[in-house]
Amino acid sequence: MPESTDIHKRIVELRGQIDHHNHRYHVLDDPVISDSEYDALMRELQALEKLRPELVTSDSPTQRVGAEPLDAFESVEHRVPMLSLANAFSNEELTAWRRRVSDRLDDLDFEMVCELKYDGLAVALTYQDGALVRGATRGDGYRGEDVTQNLRTIRSIPLSVPKDAPRQFEVRGEVYMTKSGFEKLNQERLEAGEPLYINPRNTAAGAVRQLDPRITAQRPLDIFVYGLGYAQGPMPDTHWETLEYFKSWGFKVNSRNTLVRRTEEVEDYHKRWEEERENLDYAADGIVVKVNQLRLQEQLGFVGREPRWAVAYKFPAEEATTKLLKIDINVGRTGSLNPFAILEPVVVGGATVKMASLHNEDDIHRRDIRIGDTVIVRRAGEVIPQVLGPVVSLRTGREVVFQMPDECPVCGTRVVRPEGEAMHRCPNVACPAQIYELLKHFVARGAMDVEGMGESLSEALLKAGLVKDVADIYYLTREQLLTLERMADKSASNILAAIETSKGRPLARVLFALGIFHVGGETAELLARQFVDIDALAAATEEELQAIPTIGPKIAQSVVAFFGEESNRKVIEKLRQAGVNLKSDARPASGPLPWAGKQFVVTGKLDTLSRNQAESAIKDLGGAVGSSVSKKTDYLVAGADAGSKLGKAQALGTPILDEQAFTRMLEEAGSKPP
Ligand code: IVH
C-alpha cells in the first residue's frame, strides 16, 4: 500500500487535473484529453477517496452529485436584491434610454457592454474561502430558494475558485438548457412514451427546482455568468473587467459579449443576434446593454426595482400564451385527418396567430393539450405556428380532452388508422376533401402551375361536377366553363390557354403534382432524372427504387402503392390521352450520382453561369438545392455580393465555395457545361 502522504498528494493532484479538464471541456468548450482519459482520472480519484474517506472534501469533483433528495428547499434572503431590467423594443426606445443616461452623467462618452439576454433562470452563487457554499434561485428578487445541491451538478459551475478571488463574493448568472440537449431529452421521452417537455426554459427551471439532485444531474444544464452580487475584497472599476475576472476564476462568460461606445454599435449587435439567434444552442430573447464604468452605475442608481444603468433590448417574442378555443380537423389530399388549433388571436413572431398546427392525436395527448387550455404557442421564422403545450397551473377543471372523430368530417366515411402510423385517414379516395385538396395542389405553382386556377375555381368546378379527378381539367370545354358563375368569355379563354400550357411541364412537376405520398418536389425531380418516362417509373419495384441514393423504404413503398392503384393508373392514362408530357427531359443517369445526398445553397452573383444554371448543374449531379443555410447545408456557393447567407454559413462553419472552386468541383464531378 502506498504511503498515506503519497495518497493525499495524488488526490490533490488528481483534483487539480480533473478541475482543469472539466473547465476546458464545459467552460471553454476546448477539451484536450479524450473522455476515456478523463474517466480514468475520475476513477482513480474515486478509488483513492474510497480508501481514505476522511480526505473527501465537498469541492472534490467526485462530490458534484452526492446529496440525498430533499423534502423541500429552504428559503434564503439575498444580501443584495436580484432586480429586474427595464425593456426597450425599438431603436428609438434604446436611444431614449441612452439619452436619459447621458442626461444624468457628466461623462457623455461612456462605454457600454452588450450581452445576450438568456432565457433561462437567474441564480446567485456564493463563494466563501475558495469554495461554492450556496446557490440560490432569484425567487421574488428578495428571497429565493436554496438549490445548492442542484447547481453543484452543473459542470460549468466551479466548485472551487483560485486563491486570488475575494474571500467572499456572489456571482450571478443565468442557468439554461441547451436547445440540442432539450431536443435529445424530448426524443428520449418520445421513445419511452413519456409526456413531452414544452421548451428549454421551463424544463431548465423544473430541473433546478427538482428535489432529487440525481435527476438534475441528468439534465443538459449550463450557465452564463453576467454580474456581481457583492464581493469582500478588491474588484475592478468596470463591468467588462469584472467579467474578465470571472473568466480567470473559471466561470463561464459568453465570448459574444462586446464593449462599445456608440448607439449604432448596440443597434448592430441587436440586429445581428436577432437574425442569428436561431443558430445559437441556447434561447436568447434579447440583448442587455449595461453602462461599463461601475462608478457611473452607482451614480445612476435605480428607479424602483430597475437599474438606470442597464436596459434589456428585446427581440420580437417567438412564444406567447393564449387560449385554445377549439380543435378542428382538416382533411389533407392524401386523406390524412390533421387536427389544428383555433386560438384566441395572439401576436407572436411578429404576426397575429389564430391557428396553429397540432401534428396528430398522439402528439396532442403526449403534450396533454386540452380544449380550453391556456397554451404556449411558438412561431419562429417562417415556420408554421405550433402549440407547444398547456400552462397546467392555469387549468380551471373545465378543459376537455380531445378525441379524434370516428368519421371523416367531410364525407362521413369511418376513419382508419393504419398500423404503425400516427395519422388517422379517410379511406375514401373519392372524398371531396381529398379531391379538392389534390386539385388545389395539382394546379398550384411548383406543380402544374395552371395560372388563374385558384381555390375558388377549383371548388366551383368540383361543385358543378365538371371535374371528378385531376385529369378532368384537360377535358374542360369553353361551354362548360361558361356555365360557371362569374365566368366571362375572356377569362374562360385565359384558363383554357393556361391549362394547355401546363401540358408541357417537365415530368418532375407532373410527378409532384400527382400528390404521391412522401414525394415532394425534390424527390419528384430525382425520380424524373432516374427514369425515362412515367411508365418506366410505374414499372419499378421497391428494390429498384431503393437502390437510388436518398430514396428510402417509405418513399419506395408509397410510389409502388400509388402506381398499383387502379384509379391512379386511369388518371395517368387520361393525362396521356390529353397530351400531357410524361417523358423525362433529363439524361437518364447511369450509376450513382456523385453529389447524391449533398445539400447546396447558392447565393450572390456568379460571373460564368446564371443562378438557374448553377442549380440545374447541382441537381444533374444528384445534389439538392436549398433556399436557406442551415446545419444540413453541405456547401454554400457564394458569388459576388453574397449577403446574410454568407454570414450564416460562416457562423455555422459550413464550407463555402467561391465561383472558381465551385466550377472546378463541377468539372471534377463530370458536369457538362451549360
Ligand atoms: S443583468 C439588475 N444580464 O434578465 C438586473 N440579466 O430582467 C441585472 N438576464 O432575472 C441583470 N441575461 O435572469 C443580466 N446578460 C444578462 C442577462 C440577464 C438574462 C435575466 C436575468 C434577470 C432578468 C432581468
XYZ file of C-alpha atoms and ligand atoms in Angstrom:
698
model
C 0.000 0.000 0.000
C 1.355 3.458 -0.858
C 2.313 5.870 1.900
C -0.664 7.835 3.163
C 1.012 11.184 2.414
C 1.534 9.959 -1.163
C -2.175 9.201 -1.411
C -3.021 12.647 -0.156
C -0.638 14.217 -2.655
C -2.061 12.179 -5.513
C -5.642 13.055 -4.525
C -4.830 16.769 -4.584
C -3.026 16.352 -7.906
C -5.938 14.421 -9.453
C -8.488 17.001 -8.304
C -6.402 19.743 -9.884
C -6.170 17.838 -13.155
C -9.849 16.934 -13.233
C -10.923 20.508 -12.442
C -8.651 21.731 -15.211
C -10.044 19.316 -17.818
C -13.580 19.906 -16.639
C -13.052 23.645 -17.186
C -11.573 23.069 -20.643
C -14.492 20.891 -21.626
C -17.518 22.567 -20.052
C -16.463 26.215 -19.866
C -14.009 26.726 -22.715
C -15.548 24.094 -24.992
C -11.995 23.085 -25.876
C -11.099 19.698 -24.366
C -7.524 18.498 -24.564
C -7.992 14.896 -23.431
C -10.413 12.197 -24.506
C -13.484 11.228 -22.489
C -11.913 7.921 -21.586
C -8.742 9.584 -20.274
C -10.943 11.885 -18.206
C -12.932 8.931 -16.890
C -9.717 7.164 -15.928
C -8.608 10.144 -13.807
C -12.025 10.266 -12.191
C -12.000 6.544 -11.421
C -8.561 6.781 -9.871
C -9.692 9.655 -7.663
C -12.839 7.769 -6.627
C -10.758 4.721 -5.715
C -8.328 6.747 -3.603
C -11.118 8.629 -1.850
C -12.776 5.323 -1.030
C -9.528 4.211 0.516
C -9.263 7.434 2.520
C -12.829 8.714 3.111
C -11.592 11.252 5.649
C -9.852 13.104 2.810
C -13.068 13.690 0.831
C -13.905 17.417 0.633
C -17.136 18.953 -0.629
C -15.342 20.685 -3.505
C -13.900 17.403 -4.785
C -15.067 16.727 -8.372
C -16.424 13.382 -7.152
C -18.918 15.257 -4.996
C -20.978 17.027 -7.677
C -23.881 14.648 -7.273
C -23.869 13.281 -3.811
C -26.691 14.696 -1.850
C -29.866 12.844 -0.932
C -33.243 14.111 -2.188
C -34.743 16.936 -0.126
C -38.284 17.293 1.219
C -38.365 20.998 0.415
C -35.982 23.833 -0.394
C -35.013 26.301 2.241
C -35.854 29.915 1.635
C -32.845 32.247 1.620
C -32.592 36.007 1.672
C -30.495 37.767 -0.982
C -27.970 40.037 0.660
C -28.278 42.320 -2.376
C -31.702 42.053 -4.056
C -31.840 40.494 -7.530
C -33.725 43.106 -9.502
C -35.190 43.228 -12.959
C -34.456 45.203 -16.107
C -36.364 47.861 -17.990
C -37.243 46.844 -21.546
C -36.753 48.555 -24.894
C -38.415 47.269 -28.055
C -37.059 49.563 -30.771
C -34.016 51.603 -31.735
C -35.966 54.706 -30.667
C -36.525 53.314 -27.181
C -32.868 52.352 -26.980
C -31.832 55.875 -27.973
C -34.226 57.295 -25.404
C -32.620 55.121 -22.716
C -29.169 56.289 -23.714
C -30.277 59.906 -23.672
C -31.721 59.533 -20.169
C -28.413 58.052 -19.041
C -26.256 60.813 -20.544
C -28.558 63.485 -19.131
C -27.698 62.241 -15.663
C -23.957 61.877 -16.242
C -21.172 64.366 -16.824
C -19.380 61.798 -18.960
C -21.183 61.848 -22.295
C -18.941 59.323 -23.952
C -19.410 56.398 -21.568
C -18.735 52.816 -22.574
C -21.392 50.109 -22.732
C -21.211 46.329 -22.605
C -23.599 44.417 -24.880
C -24.572 40.932 -23.790
C -27.172 38.460 -24.882
C -30.244 38.155 -22.713
C -30.540 34.476 -21.915
C -33.964 32.974 -21.468
C -33.390 30.691 -18.538
C -33.493 31.329 -14.828
C -31.391 33.653 -12.735
C -29.262 32.237 -9.939
C -26.830 33.609 -7.381
C -23.701 31.630 -6.464
C -21.924 32.424 -3.211
C -18.256 31.502 -2.698
C -16.543 31.561 0.651
C -12.830 30.901 1.198
C -12.482 29.494 -2.294
C -15.453 27.105 -2.285
C -19.027 27.243 -3.569
C -21.145 27.400 -0.432
C -24.554 28.380 -1.745
C -26.577 28.544 -4.912
C -29.975 30.220 -4.862
C -32.783 30.995 -7.290
C -33.929 34.564 -7.820
C -37.369 33.970 -6.323
C -39.152 37.290 -5.852
C -35.824 39.134 -6.022
C -35.519 39.445 -2.245
C -35.870 35.825 -1.198
C -35.076 32.777 -3.281
C -34.696 29.058 -2.746
C -31.531 27.283 -1.717
C -30.826 24.966 -4.652
C -27.122 24.480 -3.918
C -27.102 20.733 -4.337
C -28.751 21.001 -7.747
C -26.499 23.768 -9.045
C -23.452 21.766 -7.957
C -24.357 19.180 -10.619
C -23.848 21.744 -13.425
C -20.366 21.049 -14.715
C -19.685 24.612 -15.852
C -20.182 25.939 -12.313
C -16.840 25.758 -10.490
C -16.995 24.109 -7.069
C -13.831 25.929 -6.095
C -12.111 29.146 -7.195
C -8.442 30.204 -7.109
C -6.831 31.903 -4.140
C -6.770 35.341 -5.810
C -10.587 35.501 -5.764
C -12.134 37.570 -2.919
C -12.635 35.793 0.404
C -16.372 36.046 -0.060
C -18.332 37.011 -3.158
C -21.526 36.288 -5.067
C -21.728 35.889 -8.864
C -24.968 35.990 -10.771
C -25.854 34.279 -13.944
C -28.480 32.515 -15.974
C -28.917 28.760 -15.906
C -30.293 27.411 -19.167
C -30.824 24.172 -21.035
C -29.154 23.840 -24.432
C -31.567 23.526 -27.338
C -29.782 20.432 -28.604
C -29.934 18.832 -25.155
C -33.622 19.670 -24.923
C -34.372 18.065 -28.308
C -32.464 14.959 -27.301
C -34.273 14.761 -23.977
C -37.672 15.048 -25.663
C -36.686 12.461 -28.262
C -35.851 10.050 -25.451
C -39.167 10.787 -23.777
C -40.992 10.251 -27.048
C -39.368 6.849 -27.430
C -40.163 5.968 -23.808
C -43.792 7.069 -24.268
C -43.432 9.784 -21.621
C -45.072 13.231 -21.777
C -43.054 15.819 -23.711
C -41.494 18.943 -22.256
C -42.645 22.299 -23.577
C -39.469 24.323 -24.078
C -35.880 24.540 -22.793
C -36.676 27.404 -20.411
C -39.450 25.702 -18.461
C -37.546 22.427 -18.454
C -34.426 24.114 -17.061
C -36.493 25.820 -14.356
C -38.097 22.492 -13.466
C -34.730 20.747 -13.326
C -33.225 23.363 -10.999
C -36.250 23.209 -8.706
C -36.147 19.425 -8.584
C -35.818 17.878 -5.130
C -33.665 14.963 -6.251
C -30.254 16.231 -7.446
C -29.606 12.964 -9.264
C -32.340 13.926 -11.723
C -30.964 17.447 -12.095
C -27.560 15.918 -12.849
C -29.032 14.112 -15.865
C -30.392 17.284 -17.428
C -28.297 19.188 -20.002
C -27.972 22.390 -17.957
C -25.407 25.106 -18.419
C -24.756 28.635 -17.182
C -23.505 32.034 -18.335
C -22.463 34.403 -15.558
C -23.199 38.077 -16.147
C -22.800 40.062 -12.968
C -21.535 40.500 -9.444
C -23.838 40.400 -6.436
C -21.217 41.615 -3.957
C -17.589 40.961 -3.076
C -15.461 41.261 0.041
C -12.131 42.044 -1.499
C -10.694 44.110 -4.304
C -12.635 44.230 -7.554
C -12.036 46.197 -10.777
C -13.646 49.501 -11.841
C -15.619 48.271 -14.814
C -18.192 45.628 -15.623
C -16.062 44.399 -18.528
C -13.049 43.766 -16.288
C -15.302 42.139 -13.704
C -16.319 39.643 -16.379
C -12.629 39.123 -17.185
C -12.008 38.338 -13.511
C -14.873 35.847 -13.524
C -13.336 34.147 -16.538
C -9.973 33.883 -14.833
C -11.621 32.266 -11.816
C -13.109 29.561 -14.026
C -16.619 30.874 -14.639
C -18.335 30.626 -17.995
C -18.650 34.095 -19.532
C -20.110 34.472 -23.007
C -17.462 35.242 -25.631
C -20.171 37.062 -27.607
C -20.168 39.988 -25.142
C -18.769 43.198 -26.627
C -17.605 46.565 -25.364
C -18.933 49.541 -27.367
C -19.400 53.305 -27.211
C -21.908 54.258 -29.877
C -25.641 53.546 -30.011
C -25.268 52.343 -33.612
C -22.978 49.591 -32.390
C -25.652 48.485 -29.936
C -28.223 48.523 -32.746
C -25.908 46.414 -34.917
C -25.363 43.929 -32.103
C -29.116 43.645 -31.604
C -29.766 43.223 -35.321
C -27.047 40.646 -35.737
C -28.278 38.432 -32.923
C -31.916 38.827 -33.819
C -31.004 37.363 -37.199
C -28.693 34.719 -35.877
C -30.358 33.671 -32.658
C -31.730 30.529 -34.248
C -28.148 29.333 -34.718
C -27.312 29.645 -31.024
C -27.646 26.497 -28.937
C -29.439 28.445 -26.213
C -32.522 30.650 -26.167
C -31.881 34.405 -26.165
C -34.855 36.757 -26.003
C -32.940 39.997 -26.487
C -29.735 41.768 -25.583
C -28.793 43.513 -22.349
C -26.900 46.814 -22.544
C -25.006 47.892 -19.426
C -23.018 51.026 -18.609
C -19.448 49.763 -18.225
C -18.000 52.078 -15.544
C -19.121 50.868 -12.113
C -18.681 54.389 -10.732
C -21.213 55.602 -13.306
C -23.541 52.712 -12.487
C -23.510 53.818 -8.884
C -24.145 57.408 -9.877
C -27.133 56.343 -11.973
C -28.692 54.104 -9.357
C -32.163 52.588 -9.544
C -35.750 53.558 -10.237
C -37.990 51.232 -8.317
C -36.746 47.712 -8.992
C -34.848 48.555 -12.169
C -31.323 49.883 -12.593
C -30.985 53.025 -14.726
C -27.588 51.786 -15.912
C -28.934 48.837 -17.906
C -31.690 48.048 -20.356
C -32.984 44.855 -21.991
C -33.482 45.476 -25.702
C -35.821 42.618 -26.546
C -36.225 40.585 -29.749
C -39.767 40.026 -31.015
C -41.168 37.215 -28.861
C -41.279 33.798 -30.542
C -43.533 32.328 -27.895
C -46.765 33.591 -26.383
C -49.598 32.216 -24.305
C -53.202 32.257 -25.416
C -56.418 30.267 -25.104
C -57.023 27.175 -27.196
C -60.672 27.623 -28.151
C -61.299 24.622 -30.331
C -59.617 21.780 -32.196
C -60.711 21.444 -35.826
C -59.862 18.814 -38.418
C -58.595 19.416 -41.899
C -58.647 16.512 -44.367
C -55.499 16.529 -46.489
C -55.133 15.454 -50.084
C -53.823 12.080 -49.003
C -56.827 11.628 -46.746
C -54.972 12.337 -43.503
C -57.052 13.911 -40.756
C -54.971 16.800 -39.461
C -56.058 18.359 -36.191
C -55.303 22.056 -35.764
C -55.904 24.552 -33.007
C -58.216 27.535 -33.199
C -56.715 30.115 -30.872
C -57.675 33.376 -29.320
C -55.661 35.681 -31.641
C -52.208 36.481 -30.273
C -49.185 38.344 -31.649
C -46.147 36.091 -31.804
C -43.061 36.094 -34.019
C -44.220 39.409 -35.474
C -47.638 38.233 -36.719
C -51.136 37.651 -35.368
C -51.731 33.954 -34.964
C -55.249 32.485 -34.888
C -54.497 28.901 -35.820
C -51.649 26.533 -35.082
C -50.546 23.053 -36.000
C -51.156 20.144 -33.634
C -49.498 17.287 -35.595
C -51.622 14.283 -34.631
C -53.710 12.775 -31.877
C -50.807 11.079 -30.077
C -48.868 14.303 -30.008
C -51.831 16.154 -28.514
C -52.033 13.570 -25.738
C -48.276 13.400 -25.163
C -48.288 17.150 -24.628
C -51.515 16.855 -22.620
C -53.150 19.639 -24.625
C -56.855 20.040 -23.813
C -59.579 22.158 -25.351
C -59.977 25.286 -23.229
C -56.355 25.224 -22.027
C -54.139 28.264 -21.862
C -51.356 27.145 -24.184
C -47.857 28.220 -25.202
C -47.673 28.931 -28.922
C -44.430 29.219 -30.833
C -43.813 30.880 -34.187
C -40.184 31.280 -35.227
C -39.025 32.461 -38.630
C -41.093 31.127 -41.472
C -42.209 28.042 -39.605
C -45.944 27.318 -39.139
C -47.076 28.214 -35.602
C -47.070 25.291 -33.188
C -48.837 24.638 -29.905
C -46.064 23.518 -27.565
C -48.154 22.632 -24.564
C -50.518 23.773 -21.811
C -49.909 26.030 -18.834
C -51.195 23.429 -16.413
C -51.264 25.822 -13.464
C -53.968 27.880 -15.190
C -56.413 24.996 -15.583
C -59.946 25.531 -14.324
C -61.117 21.931 -14.495
C -63.443 22.687 -17.379
C -60.916 21.710 -20.053
C -61.935 18.897 -22.380
C -59.703 16.045 -23.528
C -59.593 15.862 -27.331
C -60.807 12.806 -29.181
C -60.313 12.108 -32.857
C -63.675 11.780 -34.663
C -64.686 8.276 -35.806
C -65.927 9.598 -39.122
C -64.388 11.803 -41.775
C -65.735 15.301 -41.087
C -66.116 15.867 -44.835
C -67.643 12.673 -46.290
C -68.684 10.748 -43.178
C -66.702 7.601 -44.029
C -65.376 5.702 -40.979
C -61.766 6.733 -40.493
C -58.918 4.249 -40.186
C -55.552 4.430 -38.520
C -53.086 2.289 -40.443
C -50.820 0.050 -38.360
C -47.748 1.909 -37.149
C -48.926 5.291 -38.382
C -49.626 8.334 -36.258
C -52.261 9.714 -38.622
C -55.909 8.870 -38.928
C -57.056 8.623 -42.532
C -60.233 8.837 -44.510
C -60.018 5.743 -46.729
C -62.478 7.110 -49.305
C -60.407 8.135 -52.358
C -63.484 9.875 -53.730
C -63.797 12.018 -50.595
C -64.455 15.560 -51.826
C -61.897 16.920 -49.359
C -59.199 14.762 -50.879
C -60.076 15.682 -54.433
C -60.378 19.335 -53.538
C -57.006 19.389 -51.761
C -55.403 17.357 -54.520
C -56.810 19.560 -57.268
C -55.586 22.673 -55.458
C -52.166 21.089 -55.176
C -52.181 19.820 -58.787
C -52.761 23.256 -60.339
C -50.564 25.185 -57.883
C -47.266 26.884 -58.599
C -44.420 24.385 -58.310
C -46.778 21.670 -59.613
C -48.639 22.027 -62.967
C -48.845 25.775 -62.397
C -52.157 26.483 -64.143
C -52.321 30.235 -63.953
C -55.669 31.653 -62.891
C -56.960 28.407 -61.457
C -57.092 29.225 -57.782
C -59.027 27.825 -54.861
C -62.386 29.282 -55.808
C -62.346 27.972 -59.384
C -61.217 24.536 -58.171
C -64.096 24.482 -55.743
C -66.600 25.678 -58.364
C -65.506 23.003 -60.853
C -65.897 20.255 -58.253
C -69.266 21.576 -57.107
C -70.541 21.743 -60.682
C -69.417 18.152 -61.187
C -67.226 19.180 -64.123
C -64.111 17.749 -62.512
C -64.010 14.418 -60.671
C -60.289 13.797 -60.817
C -57.304 16.000 -61.639
C -57.053 14.805 -65.252
C -60.539 16.123 -65.963
C -59.241 19.690 -66.204
C -57.676 18.750 -69.553
C -61.106 17.878 -70.963
C -62.907 21.069 -69.976
C -64.614 22.966 -72.801
C -65.312 26.663 -73.175
C -69.055 25.964 -72.945
C -68.634 24.118 -69.673
C -66.554 26.890 -68.178
C -69.094 29.500 -69.237
C -71.804 27.761 -67.198
C -69.901 28.748 -64.024
C -70.873 31.863 -62.140
C -68.840 34.994 -62.837
C -67.002 33.337 -65.749
C -66.679 35.672 -68.730
C -65.562 34.751 -72.224
C -62.177 36.328 -71.763
C -61.358 34.562 -68.518
C -62.525 31.227 -69.947
C -60.044 31.693 -72.817
C -57.282 32.543 -70.388
C -57.979 29.469 -68.258
C -58.085 27.175 -71.294
C -54.787 28.628 -72.537
C -53.197 28.163 -69.123
C -54.396 24.556 -68.972
C -52.957 23.978 -72.441
C -49.590 25.467 -71.444
C -49.397 23.233 -68.372
C -49.395 20.110 -70.582
C -45.750 20.805 -71.402
C -44.465 20.911 -67.797
C -41.473 18.688 -67.093
C -42.100 15.186 -65.771
C -40.816 16.161 -62.324
C -43.657 18.649 -61.992
C -46.218 16.040 -63.045
C -44.902 13.550 -60.501
C -45.012 16.167 -57.782
C -48.484 17.350 -58.877
C -49.950 13.846 -58.607
C -49.599 14.087 -54.848
C -47.883 10.758 -54.310
C -47.468 10.307 -50.578
C -43.894 11.209 -49.441
C -42.925 12.521 -52.915
C -42.109 16.205 -52.538
C -40.563 18.469 -55.129
C -37.001 17.281 -54.558
C -37.891 13.598 -54.718
C -40.004 14.151 -57.827
C -37.004 15.740 -59.527
C -34.787 12.891 -58.502
C -37.256 10.295 -59.839
C -37.719 12.190 -63.105
C -33.968 12.155 -63.609
C -33.685 8.439 -62.959
C -36.455 7.204 -65.264
C -37.006 7.926 -68.958
C -40.752 8.284 -68.553
C -43.642 7.708 -66.184
C -44.157 4.151 -67.460
C -40.621 3.199 -66.507
C -41.216 4.631 -63.041
C -44.576 2.844 -62.765
C -42.849 -0.445 -63.574
C -40.098 -0.008 -60.972
C -40.021 -2.327 -57.969
C -39.369 -1.255 -54.389
C -35.847 -2.681 -54.609
C -35.054 -0.760 -57.774
C -36.335 2.435 -56.223
C -34.408 1.926 -53.022
C -31.206 1.479 -54.992
C -31.411 5.191 -55.782
C -29.432 7.203 -53.231
C -31.668 9.125 -50.762
C -34.754 7.023 -51.633
C -35.695 5.029 -48.561
C -38.286 2.311 -47.978
C -41.046 4.800 -47.141
C -40.858 6.583 -50.489
C -40.318 3.349 -52.427
C -43.377 1.724 -50.866
C -45.504 4.750 -51.455
C -44.527 5.053 -55.144
C -45.203 1.374 -55.801
C -48.536 1.567 -53.978
C -49.525 4.647 -55.970
C -48.980 3.039 -59.355
C -50.552 -0.194 -58.133
C -53.842 1.633 -57.603
C -56.261 1.173 -60.500
C -57.806 4.640 -60.149
C -54.388 6.287 -60.294
C -53.428 4.394 -63.465
C -56.672 5.606 -65.031
C -55.796 9.212 -64.227
C -52.368 8.766 -65.827
C -53.974 7.307 -68.978
C -56.305 10.275 -69.149
C -53.358 12.648 -68.806
C -51.555 10.812 -71.614
C -54.623 10.926 -73.880
C -54.911 14.650 -73.266
C -51.321 15.160 -74.390
C -49.682 15.920 -71.035
C -45.923 15.398 -71.138
C -44.950 12.217 -69.296
C -41.401 11.849 -70.572
C -38.226 12.873 -68.797
C -36.054 15.544 -70.373
C -33.099 14.813 -68.114
C -30.414 12.463 -69.321
C -31.024 9.048 -67.814
C -28.479 8.614 -65.094
C -26.185 5.673 -65.216
C -24.675 4.628 -61.943
C -24.867 6.581 -58.726
C -24.859 10.351 -58.974
C -21.708 11.846 -57.489
C -23.454 14.547 -55.417
C -26.375 12.462 -54.187
C -27.266 13.339 -50.605
C -25.373 16.650 -50.684
C -27.192 19.898 -49.915
C -26.137 23.133 -51.625
C -27.254 26.714 -51.249
C -26.375 29.213 -53.971
C -26.138 32.929 -53.207
C -24.707 36.104 -54.713
C -23.896 36.879 -58.322
C -21.927 34.371 -60.392
C -19.995 35.525 -63.474
C -19.773 32.483 -65.711
C -23.208 30.968 -65.193
C -26.666 32.053 -64.079
C -28.163 31.054 -60.750
C -30.517 28.682 -62.593
C -27.682 27.070 -64.493
C -25.728 26.563 -61.295
C -28.727 24.965 -59.586
C -29.510 22.674 -62.526
C -25.880 21.589 -62.689
C -26.023 20.655 -58.987
C -29.253 18.738 -59.458
C -27.916 16.979 -62.565
C -25.191 15.565 -60.358
C -27.754 14.371 -57.818
C -27.311 17.211 -55.325
C -30.138 19.093 -53.679
C -30.502 22.876 -53.663
C -31.869 24.587 -50.565
C -33.036 28.162 -50.144
C -31.545 28.905 -46.751
C -28.385 27.907 -44.932
C -28.875 25.501 -42.041
C -26.908 22.843 -40.217
C -27.899 20.443 -43.010
C -26.235 22.542 -45.713
C -23.072 20.855 -47.024
C -21.823 23.731 -49.209
C -22.619 27.363 -49.732
C -21.792 28.546 -53.252
C -21.135 32.252 -52.762
C -20.824 34.613 -55.691
C -20.177 38.341 -55.573
C -22.093 40.473 -53.047
C -23.275 37.462 -51.057
C -25.322 38.735 -48.107
C -26.618 37.248 -44.883
C -26.388 33.655 -46.125
C -22.616 34.012 -46.250
C -22.605 35.310 -42.675
C -24.767 32.445 -41.543
C -22.586 29.847 -43.278
C -19.534 31.368 -41.587
C -21.267 31.256 -38.231
C -22.179 27.594 -38.751
C -18.803 26.627 -40.172
C -20.400 25.490 -43.449
C -17.821 25.013 -46.250
C -18.007 27.993 -48.625
C -17.200 27.684 -52.321
C -16.373 30.736 -54.422
C -17.229 30.601 -58.106
C -13.849 29.230 -59.111
C -13.909 26.452 -56.524
C -17.471 25.599 -57.467
C -16.811 25.357 -61.214
C -13.734 23.271 -60.515
C -15.826 20.923 -58.395
C -18.410 20.721 -61.174
C -15.760 19.772 -63.686
C -14.291 17.155 -61.399
C -17.741 15.628 -60.911
C -18.120 15.356 -64.675
C -20.736 18.073 -65.141
C -21.425 19.090 -68.721
C -21.004 22.829 -69.316
C -24.336 24.643 -69.828
S -28.156 41.662 -15.711
C -30.299 44.417 -12.156
N -27.564 40.275 -17.836
O -32.924 39.088 -17.108
C -30.545 43.263 -13.087
N -29.633 39.814 -16.750
O -34.944 41.227 -16.225
C -29.284 42.871 -13.767
N -30.916 38.022 -17.794
O -33.691 37.962 -13.996
C -29.490 41.701 -14.623
N -29.485 37.580 -19.403
O -32.172 36.463 -15.233
C -28.483 40.484 -16.873
N -26.876 39.125 -19.740
C -27.777 39.335 -18.765
C -28.975 38.587 -18.669
C -29.895 38.874 -17.654
C -30.646 37.246 -18.865
C -32.153 37.942 -16.998
C -31.893 37.788 -15.531
C -32.861 38.688 -14.823
C -33.640 39.280 -15.927
C -33.783 40.766 -15.682
